[in-house]
Structures are given as structure tokens and as C-alpha cells.
């Protein structure tokens, strides 16, 4: 609005203080919108889902035009990403970076366009699982993208960073004050941090208390959550009651030791999965999120940064049934919404504790009410083993794995689950419900107890079908053992 009066200085001061006291950065929590699903929701439906729930920040993993364009005019602050497999090209060729900025940034920078805030060049590129493949290319790629943004006139507004996994730093004793960046990437991280500082860009880090619990059988479960009910760890007079704070401060110490104790930090991902592991269920996810939102609203930071105003992106928005399960079978169940945009459990993003179900996605089109199940009259189940094997190789049977929502089904139930999930992912093609004559299509809801037999949605696009098909043989072999 043109006529805004000059704000009296005293008010300006009050406003600043109020903003600083709030524990979550202005605009509230953001979410990660991943699209590795066999049947992704239409981008316009997802954008409305964000708006309906008052979510004003979103982080994407690429710059897919269809997805990004759907955010036009929404005023939603957006992080776009450059996938790891393109880092080498961007590192070697400034032109590549320049063309990317032209096609994927500049094109959206019109009045009423997209409010792009950050570009994450690479995603967890320094994970040890990548064997150093991206260590030498990430920083040069960041530099080239920054240069291209500057040249195009966007450098002031759009900051280049790189979302890093929390294993880029470590603390031998588990005390935050022992924290330091991993030796194999120490010098690279130092350069990156200097670069971020110079450009007023944040250090983006993904912090996962769930993984601490999952990876360490002796991990005290309460320490994964907020609320301080469990043990507390003393670090030179600073007391830690949860692993999130301890992890965050390990990063602060690591930064401090290389001379940047005040660098801005953004939590690129934080969340809790709800299926396919003993620790992944709705009860524990709700406990984690309740604690997280309360913390963010409380204005309390961490022992090292008591006044921290956190900027946080939840992981994730939707379940993604085509994600790699190498990190664990829970990997496809991180959504605060199901694959179809239905909320999983009550929450209050504002941290005020007024928990209620988030608003579900509107306008979602489902396929027919048809399920594929084991033929009821079939007595001899032996011939189904091969069929189940096949079904699970080309679909998503993770809910059947230990601790999963369908792990308690009997043998017949498990076979039906596998048949149905395959049938749905094949768009209910009748030929996908044959299985050597052991299967049949039914119209009565085949759901068994808490084990949802979903009806798939009408797909927004074919482009990810291939990804869905190129999935794990891993799931199935484990699962077949259970039959
Ligand atoms: C723009 O981004 C899309 C999606 O990430 C990518 O496929 C395309 O190659 C990019 N354009 C350029 C010129 O790099
Ligand atoms: C990393 O190395 C391990 C062991 O040598 C190998 O099994 C794995 O495939 C490698 N991963 C990548 C991404 O290169
Ligand atoms: C990265 O660079 C270092 C130092 O030049 C070199 O020793 C290492 O082999 C390189 N790594 C890769 C994966 O290219
Ligand atoms: C969730 O997981 C915890 C830990 O495994 C377990 O104690 C609890 O019973 C589970 N809750 C539900 C509803 O499955
Ligand atoms: C099937 O039943 C389950 C459990 O009652 C329910 O959540 C699901 O929405 C039903 N599916 C359909 C398509 O009606």
C-alpha cells in the first residue's frame, strides 16, 4: 500500500523485539514438498493445500516448471533445488548455471510471480553414503550459481546455499562443545561457510532425532523428543534435554571453531515418519511434532543460542511411495499428509496446542472403489509366493515390514495387501489383478483394521511412473520371508 505512514521509531523498536521474541521466524514453519510418488497430486491442489493450512514457506528438491509455476501469485516463500546429479555440470560450466538461472529463476521473477528465497545447490551432497562423489563439485557449483544469480540481478534477494545432512559435523563425546566438521570435508566446509557468510546466506542443515533413535539401539527414547522428561546431558554447565538442541549446538560449536559462531542457520528438514518401523507411528510422530511446535512458539532457542529465531522446513508434506528405501523402509512415510493429501493426525502448526486435523487436500480425484485381493476360495497359497514377490518389486509393500501398519496381518491378508497395492499403482488395470488366477477384484473396502488398503488417485502425470517402477527388490525379499 502506497500511503503507509512512517512508523515511529519507538514502534519500530517494539516490533523488532516482538519479532525476535517469537521462536519461529516470521511466516511460521515451512514444509518440504517432494514429488517422488507414483501418483503425485496435481501441483495446483498442493498449493491450495498449503494455503488452506496457512503454510507460507515451501522447499522443493528441484525446479520442475510445472510445480514451481503453480506457486505463482501465492506469495509462498520458496526454496528451489538443484539435484546432486547436476552438480558436476554446474561446477564445470558457468554457462550451465547461467542457463539454469535463466530458465528456472528469471522466468519466475515477474510481478506476481514466485517468491524464491533460496537455491539449494545439491541435497545432502556430503552424505558418507555417496563416497565423496560430490565433495569436489558442490562448492564450485554454488559459486557458479551465485555468480549467475548476481549477473541476472537476483543475487540480493535469492541466496545460494546447500542443504546438508547433519553428519557433516560430529562430536566424539556426544557433547556439543566437542563438535567439529568431519575431517574429510573440513576444508571444503570452511570455504563454503566463508562463502555463505560473505553472501549473507544461511547454513542449511537437516536434523533428524528419529534417525538418532533408529540408528542406535541404546539411544534413550525420551531424548529424541522435546519436553525434558528424560535424561539431561551436561556440557560445561549447559544442560541438554533433547537431541535436537544438542545436535543444533554441535553445529554452532563446529561453526564457532572455524570462526563463524553467528552464521544464520536454516533447518532444511525436520520431522518424524509414521510407518514401516517400530519407532515410526502416528503416536510418536504426534509427540515429536507437538514438542517441536511448542518449542518453536516458546521463543526459547538452544543453550548456545537462547534467543534463536528458528527457520524450519518440515519433512515432509506428503508420503512419497517411490523414494529409495536405502535409508530404511520408513523413508516413504514422512508425510504429515498421506499420499492423497489427507492429514494423518491432529496438530497445531502455531504451537499453541490447539490440535486439530489439518485441512485435507481438495479436489482430489480417486480411481474407482475397487480393490484387488487374494481369491477368497483359494486354498493352496503356495503358488502366490512368486506373485507376491513380483507385486512387491513393482509397488510399495513397506507397510508390511516389521513395525509397519500392516505387519500384523495374517498370511492371506499380507498377500491381499501386496496384490492390491500393485493393482492400485498400475492404475487398476484389470491385467494387474490376475497373479496366475490367484487374485480377484472386489468392490467391498478391503481395509483390515489399521492397515489401509488404499484406492490410488488419478495421477497428475506419467513422468514419475518410471521412477516408481525402478524400485526395490529389497522390500520384497525381506517381506517374502514373512510369508
Ligand atoms: C530447469 O529445471 C528443470 C527441472 O529441475 C531441468 O529439467 C532443466 O534442465 C533446467 N533448465 C536448465 C537450462 O538447466
Ligand atoms: C560407495 O562405496 C560402497 C563400498 O565400496 C559401495 O557399495 C557403494 O555402492 C558406493 N556408493 C556410491 C554412491 O558410489
Ligand atoms: C577431490 O579432490 C581431491 C583433492 O584434489 C582429490 O584427492 C580427490 O580424489 C577428489 N575426489 C573426487 C571424488 O574426485
Ligand atoms: C508406537 O511406537 C512405540 C514405540 O515402538 C510403541 O510403544 C507404541 O505402542 C506405538 N504406538 C502405536 C499406536 O502403534
Ligand atoms: C476403507 O476403510 C477405511 C477404514 O475404515 C477408510 O479409512 C477408507 O477411507 C475406506 N476407503 C474407501 C475408499 O472408502
XYZ file of C-alpha atoms and ligand atoms in Angstrom:
553
model
C 0.000 0.000 0.000
C 1.345 3.379 -1.066
C 0.247 5.573 1.803
C 1.894 3.809 4.703
C 2.936 6.408 7.251
C 6.406 6.494 8.623
C 6.498 4.138 11.557
C 7.501 5.988 14.729
C 10.857 4.767 15.925
C 9.528 3.575 19.224
C 7.063 1.298 17.456
C 9.727 0.065 15.154
C 11.710 -0.948 18.212
C 8.750 -2.714 19.795
C 8.022 -4.599 16.599
C 11.607 -5.731 16.296
C 11.647 -7.014 19.846
C 8.373 -8.848 19.339
C 9.675 -10.496 16.213
C 12.834 -11.559 17.995
C 10.954 -12.992 20.921
C 8.969 -15.285 18.683
C 10.813 -18.577 18.477
C 9.876 -19.258 14.914
C 10.959 -16.957 12.164
C 8.309 -14.739 10.677
C 5.984 -16.671 8.408
C 5.829 -19.810 10.536
C 7.018 -23.281 9.662
C 7.699 -24.299 6.109
C 7.342 -27.727 4.540
C 9.310 -29.846 2.111
C 7.309 -30.752 -0.964
C 8.841 -33.837 -2.515
C 7.318 -35.444 -5.585
C 8.808 -38.937 -5.701
C 5.437 -40.611 -5.902
C 3.915 -42.949 -8.456
C 0.798 -40.748 -8.471
C 1.752 -37.229 -7.441
C -1.034 -34.824 -6.583
C -1.653 -32.048 -9.065
C 0.568 -29.078 -8.133
C -2.415 -26.702 -8.012
C -4.102 -28.976 -5.451
C -0.950 -28.987 -3.340
C -0.640 -25.208 -3.453
C -4.232 -24.894 -2.239
C -3.447 -27.421 0.495
C -0.608 -25.176 1.665
C -2.800 -22.084 1.575
C -5.717 -23.778 3.356
C -3.371 -24.665 6.195
C -1.672 -21.297 6.417
C 1.699 -22.665 5.309
C 3.726 -19.803 3.860
C 7.057 -21.420 3.086
C 7.892 -24.368 0.909
C 11.056 -26.179 -0.086
C 11.338 -28.080 -3.346
C 14.047 -30.501 -4.431
C 14.279 -29.342 -7.989
C 12.888 -26.572 -10.158
C 10.325 -28.533 -12.139
C 8.457 -25.890 -14.120
C 5.003 -27.339 -13.582
C 5.484 -27.461 -9.826
C 7.200 -24.100 -9.443
C 4.767 -22.290 -11.747
C 1.847 -23.479 -9.633
C 3.165 -21.270 -6.830
C 2.818 -18.108 -8.897
C 0.899 -15.404 -7.102
C 0.629 -17.475 -3.914
C 3.193 -15.321 -2.054
C 4.567 -18.550 -0.615
C 8.293 -18.216 0.053
C 10.045 -20.846 -1.994
C 13.309 -22.760 -1.866
C 14.219 -24.432 -5.124
C 16.880 -27.077 -5.545
C 19.475 -28.379 -7.938
C 19.792 -32.177 -7.740
C 23.162 -33.739 -6.945
C 23.476 -35.404 -10.321
C 23.746 -31.993 -11.953
C 26.421 -30.569 -9.644
C 29.330 -31.702 -11.771
C 27.981 -29.912 -14.848
C 27.340 -26.740 -12.855
C 30.796 -26.880 -11.344
C 32.480 -27.294 -14.705
C 30.423 -24.878 -16.730
C 29.341 -21.381 -15.833
C 27.103 -21.452 -18.901
C 25.166 -24.352 -17.456
C 24.488 -22.345 -14.297
C 23.610 -19.292 -16.337
C 21.093 -21.163 -18.463
C 19.581 -22.751 -15.409
C 19.088 -19.363 -13.770
C 17.541 -18.011 -16.948
C 15.140 -20.950 -17.397
C 14.364 -21.694 -13.787
C 14.686 -18.455 -11.874
C 14.460 -15.379 -14.056
C 11.373 -16.752 -15.771
C 9.512 -16.656 -12.441
C 10.710 -13.220 -11.351
C 7.860 -11.050 -12.541
C 5.360 -9.070 -10.549
C 3.021 -11.669 -9.031
C 5.470 -14.441 -9.847
C 7.327 -16.725 -7.462
C 8.880 -15.540 -4.216
C 12.121 -17.523 -4.469
C 14.319 -17.074 -1.394
C 16.988 -19.733 -1.590
C 18.521 -22.082 -4.076
C 19.833 -25.264 -2.513
C 22.680 -26.354 -4.748
C 22.717 -30.103 -4.094
C 20.876 -32.035 -1.430
C 22.824 -33.744 1.377
C 25.687 -33.953 -1.085
C 28.249 -34.819 1.596
C 26.467 -37.898 2.917
C 29.090 -40.537 3.611
C 26.939 -42.954 1.578
C 27.961 -41.012 -1.556
C 31.625 -41.874 -1.005
C 32.741 -38.326 -1.660
C 31.312 -38.252 -5.185
C 30.034 -34.690 -4.774
C 32.630 -33.299 -2.407
C 34.687 -31.538 -5.046
C 31.846 -30.251 -7.187
C 29.386 -28.788 -4.692
C 31.240 -25.601 -3.837
C 32.245 -24.650 -7.396
C 28.630 -25.274 -8.445
C 27.421 -22.975 -5.672
C 29.836 -20.288 -6.816
C 28.681 -20.523 -10.405
C 25.011 -20.375 -9.482
C 25.648 -17.387 -7.227
C 27.534 -15.616 -9.987
C 24.713 -16.319 -12.441
C 22.124 -15.036 -9.970
C 24.181 -11.904 -9.353
C 24.614 -11.291 -13.028
C 20.868 -11.684 -13.612
C 20.228 -9.188 -10.837
C 18.689 -11.630 -8.325
C 21.670 -12.061 -6.017
C 20.433 -9.673 -3.337
C 17.143 -11.461 -2.854
C 17.900 -15.070 -3.676
C 20.593 -16.754 -1.629
C 22.596 -19.758 -2.655
C 23.097 -22.427 -0.035
C 23.314 -26.225 0.083
C 21.126 -28.416 2.281
C 23.467 -30.591 4.291
C 22.927 -33.714 6.316
C 23.736 -33.335 9.996
C 26.550 -35.872 9.644
C 28.804 -33.162 8.201
C 29.671 -32.471 11.833
C 30.293 -34.811 14.719
C 31.183 -34.851 18.374
C 33.269 -37.728 19.646
C 31.936 -37.480 23.195
C 28.348 -36.572 22.241
C 28.880 -33.213 23.926
C 28.046 -30.278 21.641
C 31.203 -28.458 22.704
C 33.219 -31.276 21.136
C 31.554 -30.627 17.818
C 33.548 -30.142 14.673
C 33.130 -30.586 10.976
C 34.036 -34.019 9.634
C 37.745 -34.263 8.853
C 37.270 -35.499 5.261
C 35.297 -32.380 4.303
C 36.707 -29.918 6.813
C 38.471 -27.612 4.384
C 35.608 -27.630 1.866
C 33.056 -26.806 4.550
C 35.263 -23.978 5.732
C 35.230 -22.463 2.270
C 31.500 -22.951 1.944
C 30.851 -21.320 5.302
C 33.028 -18.348 4.424
C 31.090 -18.037 1.171
C 27.702 -18.221 2.938
C 28.785 -15.587 5.431
C 30.025 -13.257 2.722
C 26.699 -13.515 0.866
C 24.545 -13.287 3.941
C 23.220 -16.766 3.153
C 22.250 -19.388 5.731
C 23.807 -22.728 6.608
C 21.043 -25.203 5.773
C 21.018 -28.410 7.789
C 18.693 -31.402 8.141
C 18.270 -32.623 11.721
C 16.601 -35.954 12.444
C 16.091 -37.082 16.039
C 14.227 -40.071 14.581
C 17.412 -41.252 12.883
C 19.372 -40.957 16.125
C 16.874 -43.337 17.650
C 16.694 -45.615 14.610
C 20.439 -45.906 14.188
C 21.357 -46.525 17.813
C 19.671 -49.341 19.747
C 20.883 -47.854 23.055
C 19.539 -44.395 22.360
C 17.308 -43.219 25.238
C 13.927 -42.815 23.576
C 12.785 -39.757 25.560
C 15.891 -37.866 24.459
C 14.573 -37.967 20.871
C 11.594 -35.863 21.953
C 11.103 -32.449 23.483
C 9.774 -31.754 26.921
C 12.736 -32.768 29.014
C 11.145 -35.838 30.568
C 14.185 -37.989 30.008
C 17.811 -37.697 30.938
C 19.728 -34.485 30.623
C 23.286 -34.164 29.413
C 25.548 -31.607 30.989
C 28.026 -29.811 28.770
C 30.148 -27.434 30.839
C 27.153 -26.085 32.688
C 24.815 -26.157 29.720
C 22.091 -28.721 30.132
C 20.643 -30.673 27.205
C 17.323 -32.466 27.479
C 16.786 -33.412 23.847
C 18.899 -34.458 20.906
C 17.559 -31.705 18.634
C 19.087 -28.985 20.817
C 22.270 -30.975 21.276
C 22.585 -31.503 17.547
C 21.912 -27.838 16.745
C 24.522 -26.729 19.243
C 27.031 -29.213 17.911
C 26.702 -27.291 14.670
C 27.074 -23.955 16.472
C 30.281 -25.196 18.116
C 31.565 -26.512 14.799
C 30.913 -23.107 13.226
C 32.456 -21.337 16.181
C 35.660 -23.330 15.815
C 36.111 -22.156 12.245
C 35.361 -18.564 13.179
C 31.659 -18.148 12.305
C 29.713 -18.547 15.547
C 26.865 -16.301 14.409
C 26.143 -17.657 10.961
C 22.421 -17.879 10.247
C 21.093 -21.438 10.290
C 18.044 -22.811 8.496
C 16.668 -26.253 9.354
C 16.144 -27.635 5.876
C 14.364 -30.763 7.112
C 12.992 -31.993 10.400
C 10.167 -34.440 11.051
C 9.082 -37.926 12.044
C 7.845 -40.815 9.864
C 4.650 -42.725 10.633
C 5.069 -46.219 9.217
C 7.360 -49.142 8.428
C 9.481 -49.111 11.572
C 8.830 -49.826 15.262
C 9.537 -46.183 16.073
C 7.594 -44.817 13.133
C 3.959 -44.448 14.050
C 1.374 -41.735 14.404
C 1.605 -41.652 18.207
C 5.329 -40.942 18.253
C 5.144 -38.575 15.283
C 2.469 -36.564 17.070
C 4.570 -36.463 20.214
C 7.554 -35.200 18.243
C 5.653 -32.543 16.311
C 3.720 -31.338 19.364
C 7.029 -30.807 21.146
C 8.670 -29.194 18.148
C 5.854 -26.711 17.539
C 5.658 -25.852 21.214
C 9.382 -25.227 21.260
C 9.259 -23.054 18.166
C 6.432 -20.988 19.647
C 8.061 -20.676 23.064
C 10.766 -18.274 21.944
C 13.383 -20.474 23.557
C 16.329 -21.360 21.427
C 19.080 -23.742 22.423
C 21.600 -23.431 25.259
C 24.136 -21.953 22.814
C 21.631 -19.629 21.136
C 18.942 -18.983 23.760
C 17.127 -16.372 21.652
C 17.276 -18.212 18.367
C 14.507 -17.481 15.907
C 14.318 -20.784 14.045
C 13.581 -21.101 10.375
C 12.268 -24.628 9.865
C 11.060 -26.771 6.981
C 9.167 -29.894 7.991
C 9.888 -33.137 6.249
C 7.636 -33.697 4.685
C 4.370 -32.646 3.271
C 3.215 -35.863 1.585
C 4.117 -39.545 1.635
C 6.194 -40.499 -1.385
C 5.872 -44.132 -2.443
C 8.709 -44.009 -4.942
C 11.506 -42.855 -2.631
C 14.523 -45.086 -2.277
C 14.277 -47.254 0.828
C 18.030 -47.480 1.311
C 17.838 -45.268 4.430
C 15.061 -47.533 5.752
C 11.542 -48.650 4.844
C 10.091 -45.679 6.786
C 11.507 -43.438 4.044
C 8.207 -43.464 2.141
C 6.149 -42.394 5.142
C 7.419 -38.979 6.214
C 4.343 -37.002 5.205
C 2.250 -35.017 7.644
C -0.332 -35.868 4.981
C -0.949 -39.205 3.268
C -0.102 -39.552 -0.419
C -3.593 -38.247 -1.255
C -3.415 -35.146 0.928
C -5.413 -36.485 3.884
C -3.997 -35.414 7.267
C -2.660 -38.255 9.420
C -3.090 -36.868 12.922
C -4.134 -33.678 14.714
C -1.562 -30.912 15.112
C -1.279 -27.174 15.623
C 1.432 -25.646 13.467
C 1.335 -22.477 15.544
C 2.457 -24.361 18.660
C -0.468 -23.135 20.743
C -1.574 -26.685 21.378
C -4.998 -26.365 19.729
C -4.539 -29.667 17.980
C -6.909 -30.469 15.195
C -6.769 -32.247 11.886
C -5.190 -30.093 9.202
C -7.382 -29.260 6.217
C -7.308 -32.090 3.671
C -6.453 -31.566 0.017
C -9.464 -30.544 -2.014
C -10.467 -31.719 -5.450
C -8.509 -34.966 -5.299
C -9.823 -37.436 -7.828
C -9.727 -41.099 -6.821
C -9.943 -44.138 -9.020
C -12.951 -46.426 -8.729
C -13.842 -48.187 -5.475
C -12.145 -51.403 -6.497
C -9.601 -53.496 -4.675
C -7.533 -56.460 -5.812
C -7.294 -59.233 -3.205
C -6.414 -62.883 -2.832
C -9.152 -65.068 -4.320
C -11.289 -65.956 -1.342
C -11.887 -69.539 -2.404
C -8.193 -70.259 -2.958
C -6.963 -72.974 -0.578
C -3.381 -73.622 -1.633
C -1.360 -70.443 -1.123
C 1.990 -71.808 -2.298
C 1.690 -70.538 -5.874
C 1.202 -66.988 -4.589
C 4.762 -66.586 -3.285
C 6.167 -65.744 -6.702
C 3.248 -63.466 -7.442
C 3.681 -61.522 -4.221
C 7.356 -61.237 -4.940
C 6.566 -59.654 -8.254
C 3.831 -57.374 -6.889
C 6.097 -56.002 -4.182
C 9.036 -55.473 -6.533
C 6.974 -53.107 -8.608
C 4.939 -51.382 -5.933
C 5.353 -50.411 -2.293
C 5.000 -53.102 0.373
C 6.824 -51.152 3.093
C 3.736 -51.086 5.341
C 4.114 -54.873 5.661
C 7.617 -54.700 7.119
C 8.414 -55.065 10.827
C 6.680 -52.404 12.896
C 4.608 -51.342 9.894
C 0.877 -50.655 9.952
C 0.183 -53.894 8.056
C 2.794 -56.109 9.700
C 0.214 -57.820 11.883
C -1.835 -59.205 9.016
C -2.050 -62.964 8.612
C -0.684 -64.637 5.519
C -3.855 -64.211 3.471
C -4.080 -60.571 4.472
C -0.480 -59.911 3.504
C -0.945 -61.466 0.095
C -4.051 -59.359 -0.474
C -2.204 -56.222 0.607
C 0.574 -56.855 -1.905
C -1.869 -57.620 -4.712
C -3.900 -54.501 -4.029
C -1.034 -52.076 -3.731
C 0.348 -53.314 -7.052
C -3.079 -53.132 -8.697
C -3.595 -49.556 -7.489
C -0.161 -48.426 -8.593
C -0.919 -49.939 -12.007
C -3.955 -47.665 -12.265
C -6.351 -50.558 -11.515
C -5.598 -52.179 -14.832
C -7.556 -55.486 -14.841
C -4.475 -57.267 -16.115
C -2.696 -56.187 -12.947
C -5.075 -58.310 -10.882
C -4.512 -61.768 -12.314
C -1.496 -63.164 -10.495
C -1.826 -66.555 -12.155
C -5.500 -66.750 -11.277
C -4.951 -66.339 -7.521
C -6.442 -62.833 -7.325
C -9.834 -61.235 -7.726
C -11.268 -57.719 -7.866
C -13.750 -56.776 -5.133
C -15.837 -53.672 -4.505
C -16.121 -54.030 -0.733
C -13.490 -51.989 1.165
C -10.648 -54.463 1.700
C -9.008 -52.467 4.515
C -8.147 -54.655 7.521
C -8.080 -52.876 10.893
C -5.381 -50.174 10.886
C -3.899 -51.493 7.691
C -5.268 -49.217 4.997
C -5.849 -50.771 1.587
C -5.763 -47.545 -0.389
C -7.510 -46.585 -3.577
C -4.976 -44.765 -5.724
C -5.653 -41.272 -7.015
C -5.940 -40.337 -10.651
C -2.371 -39.474 -11.479
C -1.294 -35.967 -12.173
C 1.331 -37.103 -14.598
C 3.074 -40.066 -16.098
C 6.507 -38.637 -15.615
C 7.264 -40.436 -12.371
C 5.883 -43.817 -13.282
C 9.326 -44.877 -14.390
C 10.809 -43.903 -11.036
C 8.127 -45.903 -9.284
C 8.917 -48.950 -11.310
C 12.661 -48.724 -10.791
C 12.209 -49.675 -7.182
C 13.497 -52.034 -4.620
C 13.903 -55.692 -4.776
C 14.941 -55.203 -1.153
C 11.473 -54.803 0.228
C 10.199 -57.887 -1.290
C 12.870 -60.348 -0.251
C 12.504 -59.309 3.360
C 8.818 -59.371 3.067
C 8.607 -62.706 1.377
C 10.423 -64.169 4.367
C 7.459 -63.112 6.421
C 5.056 -65.130 4.321
C 15.408 -26.146 -15.253
O 14.998 -27.071 -14.233
C 14.450 -28.261 -14.721
C 13.893 -29.060 -13.552
O 14.805 -29.183 -12.479
C 15.508 -29.011 -15.505
O 14.968 -30.200 -16.053
C 16.042 -28.118 -16.617
O 17.101 -28.782 -17.268
C 16.515 -26.788 -16.052
N 16.970 -25.919 -17.135
C 18.280 -25.712 -17.370
C 18.603 -24.818 -18.522
O 19.178 -26.205 -16.697
C 30.176 -46.385 -2.013
O 31.083 -47.434 -1.711
C 30.459 -48.622 -1.285
C 31.538 -49.587 -0.817
O 32.680 -49.513 -1.626
C 29.636 -49.165 -2.450
O 28.977 -50.356 -2.050
C 28.593 -48.128 -2.838
O 27.874 -48.557 -3.970
C 29.248 -46.796 -3.154
N 28.209 -45.796 -3.322
C 28.254 -44.870 -4.254
C 27.122 -43.909 -4.303
O 29.173 -44.771 -5.042
C 38.599 -34.400 -4.830
O 39.800 -33.604 -4.816
C 40.832 -34.162 -4.050
C 41.978 -33.150 -3.982
O 42.218 -32.604 -5.228
C 41.263 -35.484 -4.665
O 42.277 -36.087 -3.897
C 40.034 -36.422 -4.711
O 40.359 -37.627 -5.373
C 38.880 -35.764 -5.410
N 37.710 -36.618 -5.262
C 36.923 -36.979 -6.277
C 35.762 -37.872 -5.946
O 37.098 -36.587 -7.402
C 4.348 -46.513 18.575
O 5.666 -46.951 18.814
C 6.005 -47.089 20.164
C 7.483 -47.486 20.205
O 7.729 -48.605 19.405
C 5.109 -48.119 20.830
O 5.428 -48.212 22.202
C 3.655 -47.701 20.658
O 2.808 -48.711 21.161
C 3.343 -47.468 19.205
N 2.018 -46.920 19.117
C 1.136 -47.355 18.237
C -0.207 -46.727 18.264
O 1.411 -48.216 17.425
C -11.890 -48.076 3.634
O -11.966 -48.183 5.037
C -11.020 -47.440 5.769
C -11.171 -47.761 7.241
O -12.450 -47.525 7.642
C -11.201 -45.967 5.472
O -10.212 -45.205 6.162
C -11.065 -45.742 3.970
O -11.314 -44.378 3.678
C -12.054 -46.618 3.220
N -11.809 -46.470 1.795
C -12.739 -46.073 0.943
C -12.308 -45.892 -0.482
O -13.884 -45.876 1.267
